[in-house]
PDB file of C-alpha atoms and ligand atoms in Angstrom:
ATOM      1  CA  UNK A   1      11.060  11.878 -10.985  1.00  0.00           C
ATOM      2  CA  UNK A   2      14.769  10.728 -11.185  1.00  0.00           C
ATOM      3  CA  UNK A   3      15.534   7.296 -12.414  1.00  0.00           C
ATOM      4  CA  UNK A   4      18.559   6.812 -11.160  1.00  0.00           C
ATOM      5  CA  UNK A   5      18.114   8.069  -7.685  1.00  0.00           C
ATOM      6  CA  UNK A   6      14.828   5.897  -7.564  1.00  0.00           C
ATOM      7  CA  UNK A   7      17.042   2.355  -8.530  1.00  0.00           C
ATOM      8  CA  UNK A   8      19.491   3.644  -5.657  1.00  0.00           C
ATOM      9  CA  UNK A   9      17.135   3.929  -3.314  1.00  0.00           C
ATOM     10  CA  UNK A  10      15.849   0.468  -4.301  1.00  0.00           C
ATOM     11  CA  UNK A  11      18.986  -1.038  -4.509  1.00  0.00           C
ATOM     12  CA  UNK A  12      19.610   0.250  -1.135  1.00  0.00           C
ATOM     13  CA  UNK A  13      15.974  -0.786   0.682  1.00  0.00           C
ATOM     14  CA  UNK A  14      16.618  -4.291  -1.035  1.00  0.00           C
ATOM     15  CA  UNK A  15      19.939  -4.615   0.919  1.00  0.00           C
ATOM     16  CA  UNK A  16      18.477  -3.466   4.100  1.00  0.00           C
ATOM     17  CA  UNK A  17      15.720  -5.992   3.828  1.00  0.00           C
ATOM     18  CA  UNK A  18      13.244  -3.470   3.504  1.00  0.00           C
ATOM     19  CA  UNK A  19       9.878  -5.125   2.460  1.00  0.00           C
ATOM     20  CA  UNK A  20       9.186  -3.271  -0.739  1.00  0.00           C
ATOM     21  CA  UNK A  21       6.871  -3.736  -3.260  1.00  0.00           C
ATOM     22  CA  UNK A  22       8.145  -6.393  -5.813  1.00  0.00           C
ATOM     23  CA  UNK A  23       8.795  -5.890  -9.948  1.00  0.00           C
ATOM     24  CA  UNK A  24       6.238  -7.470 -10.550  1.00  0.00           C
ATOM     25  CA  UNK A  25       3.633  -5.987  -8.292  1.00  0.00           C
ATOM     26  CA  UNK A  26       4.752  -2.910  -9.334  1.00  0.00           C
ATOM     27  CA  UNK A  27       3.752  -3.289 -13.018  1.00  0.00           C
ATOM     28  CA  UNK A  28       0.417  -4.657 -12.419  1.00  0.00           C
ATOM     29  CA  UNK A  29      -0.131  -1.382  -9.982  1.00  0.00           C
ATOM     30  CA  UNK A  30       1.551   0.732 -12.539  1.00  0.00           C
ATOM     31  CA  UNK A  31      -0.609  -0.452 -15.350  1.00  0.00           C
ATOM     32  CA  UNK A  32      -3.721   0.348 -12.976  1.00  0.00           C
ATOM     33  CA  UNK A  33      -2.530   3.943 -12.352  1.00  0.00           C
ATOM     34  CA  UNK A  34      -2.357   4.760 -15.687  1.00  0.00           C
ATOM     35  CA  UNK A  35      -5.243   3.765 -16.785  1.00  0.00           C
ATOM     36  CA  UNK A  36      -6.820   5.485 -13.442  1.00  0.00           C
ATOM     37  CA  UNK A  37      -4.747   8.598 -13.304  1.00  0.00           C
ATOM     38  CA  UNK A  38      -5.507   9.313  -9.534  1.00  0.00           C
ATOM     39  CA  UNK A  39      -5.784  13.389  -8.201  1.00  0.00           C
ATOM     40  CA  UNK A  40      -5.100  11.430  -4.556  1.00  0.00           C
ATOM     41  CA  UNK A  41      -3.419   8.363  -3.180  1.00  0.00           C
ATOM     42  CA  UNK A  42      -3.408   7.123   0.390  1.00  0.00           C
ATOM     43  CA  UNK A  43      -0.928   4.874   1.503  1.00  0.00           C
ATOM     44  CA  UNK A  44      -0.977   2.623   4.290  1.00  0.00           C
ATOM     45  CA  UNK A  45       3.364   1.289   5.229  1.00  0.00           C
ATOM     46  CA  UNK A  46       5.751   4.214   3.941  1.00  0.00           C
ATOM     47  CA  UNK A  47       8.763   2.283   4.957  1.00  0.00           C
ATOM     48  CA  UNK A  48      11.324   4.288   2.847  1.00  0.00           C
ATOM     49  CA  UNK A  49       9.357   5.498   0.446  1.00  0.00           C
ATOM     50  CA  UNK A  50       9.622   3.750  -2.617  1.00  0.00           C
ATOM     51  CA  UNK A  51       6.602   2.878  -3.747  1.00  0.00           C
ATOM     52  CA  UNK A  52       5.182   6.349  -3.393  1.00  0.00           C
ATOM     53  CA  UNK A  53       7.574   7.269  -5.274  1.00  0.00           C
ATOM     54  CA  UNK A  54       7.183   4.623  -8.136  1.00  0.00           C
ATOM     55  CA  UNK A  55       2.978   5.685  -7.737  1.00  0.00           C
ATOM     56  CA  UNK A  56       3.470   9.210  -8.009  1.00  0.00           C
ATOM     57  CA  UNK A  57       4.681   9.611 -11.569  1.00  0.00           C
ATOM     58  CA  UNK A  58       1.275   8.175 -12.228  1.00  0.00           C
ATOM     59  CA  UNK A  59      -0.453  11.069 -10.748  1.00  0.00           C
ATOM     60  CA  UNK A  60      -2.512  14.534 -12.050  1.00  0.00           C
ATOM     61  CA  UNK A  61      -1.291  17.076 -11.999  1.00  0.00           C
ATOM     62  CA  UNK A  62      -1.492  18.552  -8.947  1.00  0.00           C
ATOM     63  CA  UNK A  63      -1.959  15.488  -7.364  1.00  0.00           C
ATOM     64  CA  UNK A  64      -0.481  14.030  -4.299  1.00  0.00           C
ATOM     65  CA  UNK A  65       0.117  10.896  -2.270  1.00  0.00           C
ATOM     66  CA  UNK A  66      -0.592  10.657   1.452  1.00  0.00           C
ATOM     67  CA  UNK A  67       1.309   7.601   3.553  1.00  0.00           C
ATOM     68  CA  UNK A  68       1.733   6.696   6.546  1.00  0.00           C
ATOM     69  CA  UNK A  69       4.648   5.057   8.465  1.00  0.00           C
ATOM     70  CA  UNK A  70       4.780   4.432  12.372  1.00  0.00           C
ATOM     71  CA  UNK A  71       8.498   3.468  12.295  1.00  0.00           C
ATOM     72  CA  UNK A  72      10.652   6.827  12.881  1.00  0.00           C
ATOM     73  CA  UNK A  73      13.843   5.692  11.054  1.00  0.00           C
ATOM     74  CA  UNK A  74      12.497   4.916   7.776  1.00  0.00           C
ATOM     75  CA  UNK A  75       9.995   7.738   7.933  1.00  0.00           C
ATOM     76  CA  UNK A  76      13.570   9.786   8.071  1.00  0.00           C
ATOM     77  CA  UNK A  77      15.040   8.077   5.333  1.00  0.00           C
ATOM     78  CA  UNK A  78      11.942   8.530   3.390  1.00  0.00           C
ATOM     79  CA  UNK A  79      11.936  11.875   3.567  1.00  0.00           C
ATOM     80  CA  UNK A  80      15.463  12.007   2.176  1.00  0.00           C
ATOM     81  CA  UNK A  81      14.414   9.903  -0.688  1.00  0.00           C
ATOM     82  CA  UNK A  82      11.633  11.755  -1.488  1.00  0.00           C
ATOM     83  CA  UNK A  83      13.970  14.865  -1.900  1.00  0.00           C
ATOM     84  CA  UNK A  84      16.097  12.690  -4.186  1.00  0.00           C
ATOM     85  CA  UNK A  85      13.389  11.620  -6.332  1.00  0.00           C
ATOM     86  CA  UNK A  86      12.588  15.299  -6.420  1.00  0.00           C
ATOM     87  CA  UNK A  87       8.826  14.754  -5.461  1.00  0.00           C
ATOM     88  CA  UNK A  88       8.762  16.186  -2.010  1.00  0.00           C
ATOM     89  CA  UNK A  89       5.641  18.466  -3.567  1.00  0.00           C
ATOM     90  CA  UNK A  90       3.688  15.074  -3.742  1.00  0.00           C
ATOM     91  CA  UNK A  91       4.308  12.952  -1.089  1.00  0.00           C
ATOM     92  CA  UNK A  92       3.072  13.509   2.399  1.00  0.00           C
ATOM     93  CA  UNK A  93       4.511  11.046   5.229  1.00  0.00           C
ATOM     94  CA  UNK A  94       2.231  11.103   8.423  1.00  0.00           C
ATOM     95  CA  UNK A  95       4.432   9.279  11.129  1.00  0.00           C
ATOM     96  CA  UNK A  96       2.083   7.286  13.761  1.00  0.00           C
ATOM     97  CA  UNK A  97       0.121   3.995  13.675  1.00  0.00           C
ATOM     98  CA  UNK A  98      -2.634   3.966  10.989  1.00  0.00           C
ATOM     99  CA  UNK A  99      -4.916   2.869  13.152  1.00  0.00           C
ATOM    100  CA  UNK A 100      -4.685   5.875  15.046  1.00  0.00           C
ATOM    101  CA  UNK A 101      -3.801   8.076  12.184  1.00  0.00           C
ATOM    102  CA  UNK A 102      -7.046   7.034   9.579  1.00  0.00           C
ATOM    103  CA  UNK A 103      -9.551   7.639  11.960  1.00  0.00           C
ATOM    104  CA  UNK A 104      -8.551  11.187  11.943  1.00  0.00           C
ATOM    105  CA  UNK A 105      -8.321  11.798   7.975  1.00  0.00           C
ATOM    106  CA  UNK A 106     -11.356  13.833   6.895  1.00  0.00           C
ATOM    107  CA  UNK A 107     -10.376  13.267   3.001  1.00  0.00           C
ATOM    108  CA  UNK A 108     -11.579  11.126  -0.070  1.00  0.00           C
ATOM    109  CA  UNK A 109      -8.833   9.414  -2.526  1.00  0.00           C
ATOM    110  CA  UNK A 110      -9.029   7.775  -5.470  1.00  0.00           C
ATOM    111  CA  UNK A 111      -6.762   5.101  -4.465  1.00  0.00           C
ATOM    112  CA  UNK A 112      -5.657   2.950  -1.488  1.00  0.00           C
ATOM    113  CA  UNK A 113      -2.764   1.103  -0.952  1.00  0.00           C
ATOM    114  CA  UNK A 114      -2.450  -1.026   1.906  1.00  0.00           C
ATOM    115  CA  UNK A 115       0.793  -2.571   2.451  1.00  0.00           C
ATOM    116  CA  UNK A 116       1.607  -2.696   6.410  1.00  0.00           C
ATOM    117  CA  UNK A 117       0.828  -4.739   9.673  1.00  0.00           C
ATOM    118  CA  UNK A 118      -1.198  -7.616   8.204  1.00  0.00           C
ATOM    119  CA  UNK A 119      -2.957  -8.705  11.169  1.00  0.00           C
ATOM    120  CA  UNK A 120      -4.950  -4.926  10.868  1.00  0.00           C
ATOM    121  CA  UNK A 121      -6.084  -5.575   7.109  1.00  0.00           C
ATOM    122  CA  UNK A 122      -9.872  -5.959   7.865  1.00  0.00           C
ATOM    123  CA  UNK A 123      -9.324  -2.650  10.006  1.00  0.00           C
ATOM    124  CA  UNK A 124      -7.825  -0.942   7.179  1.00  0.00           C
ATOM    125  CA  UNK A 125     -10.053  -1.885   5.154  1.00  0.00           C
ATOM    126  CA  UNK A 126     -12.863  -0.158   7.081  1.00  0.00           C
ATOM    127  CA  UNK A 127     -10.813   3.079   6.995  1.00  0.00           C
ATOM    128  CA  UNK A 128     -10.047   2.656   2.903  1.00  0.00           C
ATOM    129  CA  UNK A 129     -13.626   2.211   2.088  1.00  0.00           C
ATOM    130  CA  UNK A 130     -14.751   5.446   4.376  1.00  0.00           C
ATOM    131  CA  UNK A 131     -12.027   7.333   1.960  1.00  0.00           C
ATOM    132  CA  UNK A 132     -12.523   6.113  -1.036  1.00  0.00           C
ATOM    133  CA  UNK A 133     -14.476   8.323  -3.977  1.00  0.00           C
ATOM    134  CA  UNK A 134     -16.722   6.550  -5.783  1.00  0.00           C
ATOM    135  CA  UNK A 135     -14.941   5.013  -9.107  1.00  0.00           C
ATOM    136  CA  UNK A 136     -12.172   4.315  -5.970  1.00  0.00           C
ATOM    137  CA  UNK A 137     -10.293   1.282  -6.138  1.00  0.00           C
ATOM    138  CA  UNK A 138      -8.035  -0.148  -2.593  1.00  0.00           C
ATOM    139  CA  UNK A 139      -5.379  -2.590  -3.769  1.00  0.00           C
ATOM    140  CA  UNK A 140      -3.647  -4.714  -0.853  1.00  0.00           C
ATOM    141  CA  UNK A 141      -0.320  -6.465  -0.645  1.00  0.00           C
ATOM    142  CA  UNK A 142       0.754  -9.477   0.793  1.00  0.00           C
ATOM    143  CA  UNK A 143      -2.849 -11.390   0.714  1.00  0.00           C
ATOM    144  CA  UNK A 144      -1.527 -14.886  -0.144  1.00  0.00           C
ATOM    145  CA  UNK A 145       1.605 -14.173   2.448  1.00  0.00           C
ATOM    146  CA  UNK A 146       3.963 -16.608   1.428  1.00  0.00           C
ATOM    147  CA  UNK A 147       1.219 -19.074   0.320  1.00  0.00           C
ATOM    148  CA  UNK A 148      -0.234 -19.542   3.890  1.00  0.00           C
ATOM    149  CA  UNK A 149      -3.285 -17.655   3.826  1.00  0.00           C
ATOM    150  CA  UNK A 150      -4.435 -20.324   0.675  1.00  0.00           C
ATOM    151  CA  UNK A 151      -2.987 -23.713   2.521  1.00  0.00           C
ATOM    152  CA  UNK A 152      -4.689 -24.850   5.905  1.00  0.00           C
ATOM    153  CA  UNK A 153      -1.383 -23.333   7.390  1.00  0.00           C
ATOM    154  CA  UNK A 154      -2.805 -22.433  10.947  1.00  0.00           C
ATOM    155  CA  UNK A 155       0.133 -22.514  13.163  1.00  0.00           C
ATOM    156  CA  UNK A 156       3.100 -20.482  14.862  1.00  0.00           C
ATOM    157  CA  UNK A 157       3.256 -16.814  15.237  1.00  0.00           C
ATOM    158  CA  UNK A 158       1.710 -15.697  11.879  1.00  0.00           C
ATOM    159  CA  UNK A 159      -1.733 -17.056  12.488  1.00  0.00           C
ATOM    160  CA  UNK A 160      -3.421 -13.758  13.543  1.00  0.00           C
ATOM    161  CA  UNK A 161      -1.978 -12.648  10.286  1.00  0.00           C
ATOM    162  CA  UNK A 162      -3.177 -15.207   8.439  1.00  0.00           C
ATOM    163  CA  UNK A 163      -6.715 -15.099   9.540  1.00  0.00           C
ATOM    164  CA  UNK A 164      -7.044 -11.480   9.335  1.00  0.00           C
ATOM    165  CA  UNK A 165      -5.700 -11.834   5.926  1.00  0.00           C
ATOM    166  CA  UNK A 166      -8.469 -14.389   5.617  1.00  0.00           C
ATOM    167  CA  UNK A 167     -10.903 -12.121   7.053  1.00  0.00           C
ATOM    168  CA  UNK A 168      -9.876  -9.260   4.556  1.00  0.00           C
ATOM    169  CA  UNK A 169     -10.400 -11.380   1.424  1.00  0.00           C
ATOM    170  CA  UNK A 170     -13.839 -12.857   2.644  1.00  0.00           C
ATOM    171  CA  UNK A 171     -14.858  -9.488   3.125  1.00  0.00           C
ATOM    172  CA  UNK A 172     -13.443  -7.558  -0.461  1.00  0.00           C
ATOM    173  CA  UNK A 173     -14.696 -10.623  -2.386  1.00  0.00           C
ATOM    174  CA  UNK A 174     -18.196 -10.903  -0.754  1.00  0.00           C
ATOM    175  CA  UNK A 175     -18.921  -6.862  -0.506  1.00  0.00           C
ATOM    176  CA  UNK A 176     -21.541  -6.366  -2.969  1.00  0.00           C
ATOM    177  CA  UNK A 177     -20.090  -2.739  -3.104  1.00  0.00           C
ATOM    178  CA  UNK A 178     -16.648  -3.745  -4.339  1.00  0.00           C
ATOM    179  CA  UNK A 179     -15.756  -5.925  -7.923  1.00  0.00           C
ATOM    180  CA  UNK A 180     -12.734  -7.776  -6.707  1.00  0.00           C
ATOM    181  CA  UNK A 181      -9.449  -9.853  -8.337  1.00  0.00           C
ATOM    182  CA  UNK A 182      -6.516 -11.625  -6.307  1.00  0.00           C
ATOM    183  CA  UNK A 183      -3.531 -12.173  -8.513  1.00  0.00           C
ATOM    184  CA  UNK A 184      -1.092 -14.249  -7.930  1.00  0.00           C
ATOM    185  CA  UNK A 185       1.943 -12.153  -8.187  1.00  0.00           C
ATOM    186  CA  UNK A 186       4.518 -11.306  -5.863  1.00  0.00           C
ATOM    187  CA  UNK A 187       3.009 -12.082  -2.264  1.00  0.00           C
ATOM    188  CA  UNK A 188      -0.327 -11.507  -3.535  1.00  0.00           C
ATOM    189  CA  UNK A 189      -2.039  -8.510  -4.549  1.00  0.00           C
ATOM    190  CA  UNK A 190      -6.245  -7.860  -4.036  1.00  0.00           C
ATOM    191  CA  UNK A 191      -7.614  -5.110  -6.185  1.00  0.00           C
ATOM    192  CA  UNK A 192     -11.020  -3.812  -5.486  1.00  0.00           C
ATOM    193  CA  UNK A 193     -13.031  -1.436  -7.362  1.00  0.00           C
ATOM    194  CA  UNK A 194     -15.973   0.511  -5.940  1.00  0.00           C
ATOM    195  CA  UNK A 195     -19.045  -0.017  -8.123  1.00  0.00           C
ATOM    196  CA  UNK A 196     -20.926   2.879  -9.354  1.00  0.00           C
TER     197      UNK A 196
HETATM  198  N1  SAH B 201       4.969   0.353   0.614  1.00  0.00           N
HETATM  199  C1  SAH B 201       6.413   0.199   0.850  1.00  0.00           C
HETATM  200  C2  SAH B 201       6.718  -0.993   1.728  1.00  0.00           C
HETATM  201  C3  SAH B 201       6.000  -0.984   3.054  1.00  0.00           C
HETATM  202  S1  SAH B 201       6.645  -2.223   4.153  1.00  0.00           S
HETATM  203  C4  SAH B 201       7.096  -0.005  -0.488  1.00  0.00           C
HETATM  204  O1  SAH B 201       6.629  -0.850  -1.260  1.00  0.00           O
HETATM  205  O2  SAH B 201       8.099   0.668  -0.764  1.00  0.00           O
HETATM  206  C5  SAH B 201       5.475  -2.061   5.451  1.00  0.00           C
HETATM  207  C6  SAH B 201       5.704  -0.823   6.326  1.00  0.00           C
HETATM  208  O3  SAH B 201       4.517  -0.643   7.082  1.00  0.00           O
HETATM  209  C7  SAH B 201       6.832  -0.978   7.326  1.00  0.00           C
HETATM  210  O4  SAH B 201       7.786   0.035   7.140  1.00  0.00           O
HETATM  211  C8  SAH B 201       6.168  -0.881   8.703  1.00  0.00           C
HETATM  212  O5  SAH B 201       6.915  -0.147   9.647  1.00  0.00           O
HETATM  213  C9  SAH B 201       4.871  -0.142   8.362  1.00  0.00           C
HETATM  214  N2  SAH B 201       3.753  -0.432   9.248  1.00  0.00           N
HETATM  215  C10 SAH B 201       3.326  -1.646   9.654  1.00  0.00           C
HETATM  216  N3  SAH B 201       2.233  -1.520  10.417  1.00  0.00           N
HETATM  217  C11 SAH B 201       1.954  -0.199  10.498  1.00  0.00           C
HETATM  218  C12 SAH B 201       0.951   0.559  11.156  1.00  0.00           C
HETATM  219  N4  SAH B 201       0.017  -0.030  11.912  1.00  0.00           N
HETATM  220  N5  SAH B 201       0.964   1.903  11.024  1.00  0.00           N
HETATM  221  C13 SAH B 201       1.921   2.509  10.277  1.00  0.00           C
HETATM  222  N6  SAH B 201       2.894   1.847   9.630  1.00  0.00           N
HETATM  223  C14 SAH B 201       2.909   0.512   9.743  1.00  0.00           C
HETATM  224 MG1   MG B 202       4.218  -5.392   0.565  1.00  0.00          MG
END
């Protein structure tokens, strides 16, 4: 992968207010994929690709990412920064709405990362655990959002976020399939591992 395209690319996301994933997030994720070394990702919110492109460093060999992105301008800029990072071989954009998109994928992966429309969480996490190999582990962003989701917050236009982020951590922490952590870094990050 190339460095300096990659801090470009962030530096340019970060002006455009482009929700990407945060330092620290990053790190904890990193550490995760290391230790994991995943054959296949699946990616739920693309935007301009530069978390895929942080994750796929972190891949086998022959490995690849899969992400989707219903928002056709960043799926173009993704592309192009996928060619910069010289890792078009590894990442695969699908453009459409992942909740018509997952229903159709017929594949297993070793890791998903949901990081898009927060209201669809429990949704998405239907789809991640009908993908996920066994040893599979789903990590979501954005759980805590902001601090709400843990406060008796209940008002204005983010409460169907808030309670589906609600309903997603209910459900990953009470799953007697999944062993489940919620850290407390960036906008909060849940990561669940499938239990042999
Ligand atoms: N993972 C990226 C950031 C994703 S931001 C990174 O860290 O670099 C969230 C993205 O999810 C946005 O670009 C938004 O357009 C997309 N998104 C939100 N809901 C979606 C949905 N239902 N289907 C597909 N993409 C979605
Ligand atoms: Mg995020």
């Amino acid at each position: 992968m190339n460095k300096v395209e990659l801090e470009k690319i962030k530096k340019k996301a970060l002006e455009e207010k482009i929700p990407i994933i945060m330092d620290d997030t990053l790190e904890v994720i990193s550490k995760i994929l290391k230790e994991q070394s995943p054959l296949k990702i699946l990616e739920i919110g693309t935007a301009v690709g530069y978390s895929a492109i942080c994750f796929s460093e972190y891949l086998k060999p022959n490995g690849y990412i899969d992400t989707i992105e219903r928002d056709s301008v960043r799926v173009e800029e993704a592309k192009q920064n996928i060619k910069k990072a010289e890792v078009e071989n590894k990442i695969h954009i699908f453009e459409g709405d992942a909740v018509e998109i997952l229903p159709t994928l017929n594949e297993t992966y070793d890791v998903v990362f949901i990081d898009a429309a927060k209201g669809k969480y429990p949704f998405f996490l239907k789809e991640a655990l009908r993908c996920l190999n066994t040893n599979g582990i789903i990590i979501a962003d954005n759980v805590l959002y902001k601090g709400y989701v843990m406060s008796d917050y209940n008002k204005h236009k983010q409460r169907t976020a808030v309670r589906n982020l609600r309903e997603y951590i209910a459900e990953v922490t009470q799953n007697p399939n999944l062993q489940t952590e919620i850290l407390e870094v960036g906008d909060g990050l849940a990561i669940s591992k499938r239990k042999k």
